[in-house]
């Protein structure tokens, strides 16, 4: 150990050309993400919870069809059962999205990160892209795997697709469990947007993390938006609350993943799926722009 | 070359760095001295683009940090050894750093070898001792083979062997023509390692000079004299304009005239001399003298409680 004095001469290649850019930073962020265990724990939980809850809930609900009341039959959504895991996963990906940056502030390694890059916004963008791609892939795989798991169980319970042009009345009167396949564009959209919902929440949480720079604070804020905000809105006078509760992130998620062939159910209460997706993305974008402005201005 | 001009930085009402200007030249080790809380780390963070100065600027070979194209290849720094994700291995920590600046993986192995951590490269950095973390921090500073290197208190937590190693490493890097800027509150260490000195207290520049000049210009030449005829010799020396004080052990401390003149005076007066030795002040003493009124955090002697 003591014999080493001066590092050996190295040839690192010319650095008069080009500059450290987004591609470099993205490689680095991927190395950081894959080299801590919490990443893998979170992703495995998303996948296992997705399929496990889909199987569990679908099995329970399918077995009850014969004894369901009119209202329950009217709102029976064979796709939503398959995406039950999203309720848990949204918090898991939120933690993951926040940790990507808050763990660097907690350990102080943010000062290493920012002292080897001359453009701070590159760090923000690289982190968002890397965590976004990783969560999106896992979330979509989980969403479709959950859907197929659910489908197998429904078929085992004798589910049958409703005839074309089916209404709520058709569904209520059906003697067999209603069933949809991915050939149904509404079902396909709902399953796909279930993964998109987790992606957007991850980016939102990452933005909160950049702004608050504190793990516990960021996670509390994220959970507050998803869980506490709806409770607060709930106790407000209903005429007042109903005008904006459809804009709550949790309700946007519901709007995105609902199979709305029976659109009368939630007409007016929820936004249509694509506008809901756009609004949630806009929330994320606003937070990320604020995060970027603060990152450039604040001392590390 | 690091050049600071009028650097000023406040945190709330506290002015951490106040109109600080200095140059750090390549080819030698430059020590950055100051008591705890004097603004050394703040200054280093501003050099590395982490904190933005309220006024003034600091440049690395003429460019500000945020204008560097490949920052890690141009300036390397050890700022906080423990600022590492505890769950990540040393190898992956360095790899993630290297990738930001297109530095090949082979260089990661190379610097791990240089600092002697190749055997524990796959272990989680959270399990490292402070000394091992310091070595990892030094490895990360060396990673991009930069021409400018900053080390904030690099020998903290190192054993004597490690301290010697760091001392030789710094001198070796400077010998290759690099700019080496090392902060420390350990004056004795700087006396052994540094050639140049930047000294600050309460965020203000006290001296920007060499170690030798700093000692010479801030100490009064003192000669220690012993004689069986102390009183008569003291009186004789005073008539020649010297300042004389007596020490408890009977020795005289003489200022104002040099050892040769003291010897001549004693001979002329027919007085015997048993010792005649110039006293060299240590960097530590000079520093303590100079910054005693600028230390923000004084220790206190335990208060004696009467019974």
PDB file of N, CA and C in Angstrom, chain B residues 226-231 271-274:
ATOM      1  N   UNK B 226      22.336  30.427  27.440  1.00  0.00           N
ATOM      2  CA  UNK B 226      22.539  30.001  28.826  1.00  0.00           C
ATOM      3  C   UNK B 226      23.938  30.442  29.264  1.00  0.00           C
ATOM      4  N   UNK B 227      23.983  30.957  30.455  1.00  0.00           N
ATOM      5  CA  UNK B 227      25.272  31.394  31.001  1.00  0.00           C
ATOM      6  C   UNK B 227      25.189  31.323  32.514  1.00  0.00           C
ATOM      7  N   UNK B 228      26.285  30.959  33.196  1.00  0.00           N
ATOM      8  CA  UNK B 228      26.274  30.991  34.670  1.00  0.00           C
ATOM      9  C   UNK B 228      26.140  32.414  35.188  1.00  0.00           C
ATOM     10  N   UNK B 229      26.412  33.397  34.313  1.00  0.00           N
ATOM     11  CA  UNK B 229      26.309  34.805  34.734  1.00  0.00           C
ATOM     12  C   UNK B 229      25.148  35.480  34.022  1.00  0.00           C
ATOM     13  N   UNK B 230      24.006  34.873  34.183  1.00  0.00           N
ATOM     14  CA  UNK B 230      22.815  35.337  33.474  1.00  0.00           C
ATOM     15  C   UNK B 230      22.529  36.825  33.623  1.00  0.00           C
ATOM     16  N   UNK B 231      22.524  37.306  34.873  1.00  0.00           N
ATOM     17  CA  UNK B 231      22.107  38.681  35.142  1.00  0.00           C
ATOM     18  C   UNK B 231      23.042  39.685  34.488  1.00  0.00           C
ATOM     19  N   UNK B 271      32.320  37.125  29.784  1.00  0.00           N
ATOM     20  CA  UNK B 271      31.325  36.269  30.432  1.00  0.00           C
ATOM     21  C   UNK B 271      31.246  34.924  29.723  1.00  0.00           C
ATOM     22  N   UNK B 272      31.177  33.802  30.487  1.00  0.00           N
ATOM     23  CA  UNK B 272      31.113  32.474  29.860  1.00  0.00           C
ATOM     24  C   UNK B 272      29.735  32.191  29.241  1.00  0.00           C
ATOM     25  N   UNK B 273      29.728  31.461  28.158  1.00  0.00           N
ATOM     26  CA  UNK B 273      28.478  31.020  27.510  1.00  0.00           C
ATOM     27  C   UNK B 273      28.414  29.497  27.547  1.00  0.00           C
ATOM     28  N   UNK B 274      27.256  28.930  27.995  1.00  0.00           N
ATOM     29  CA  UNK B 274      27.091  27.485  27.976  1.00  0.00           C
ATOM     30  C   UNK B 274      26.214  27.013  26.821  1.00  0.00           C
TER      31      UNK B 274
END
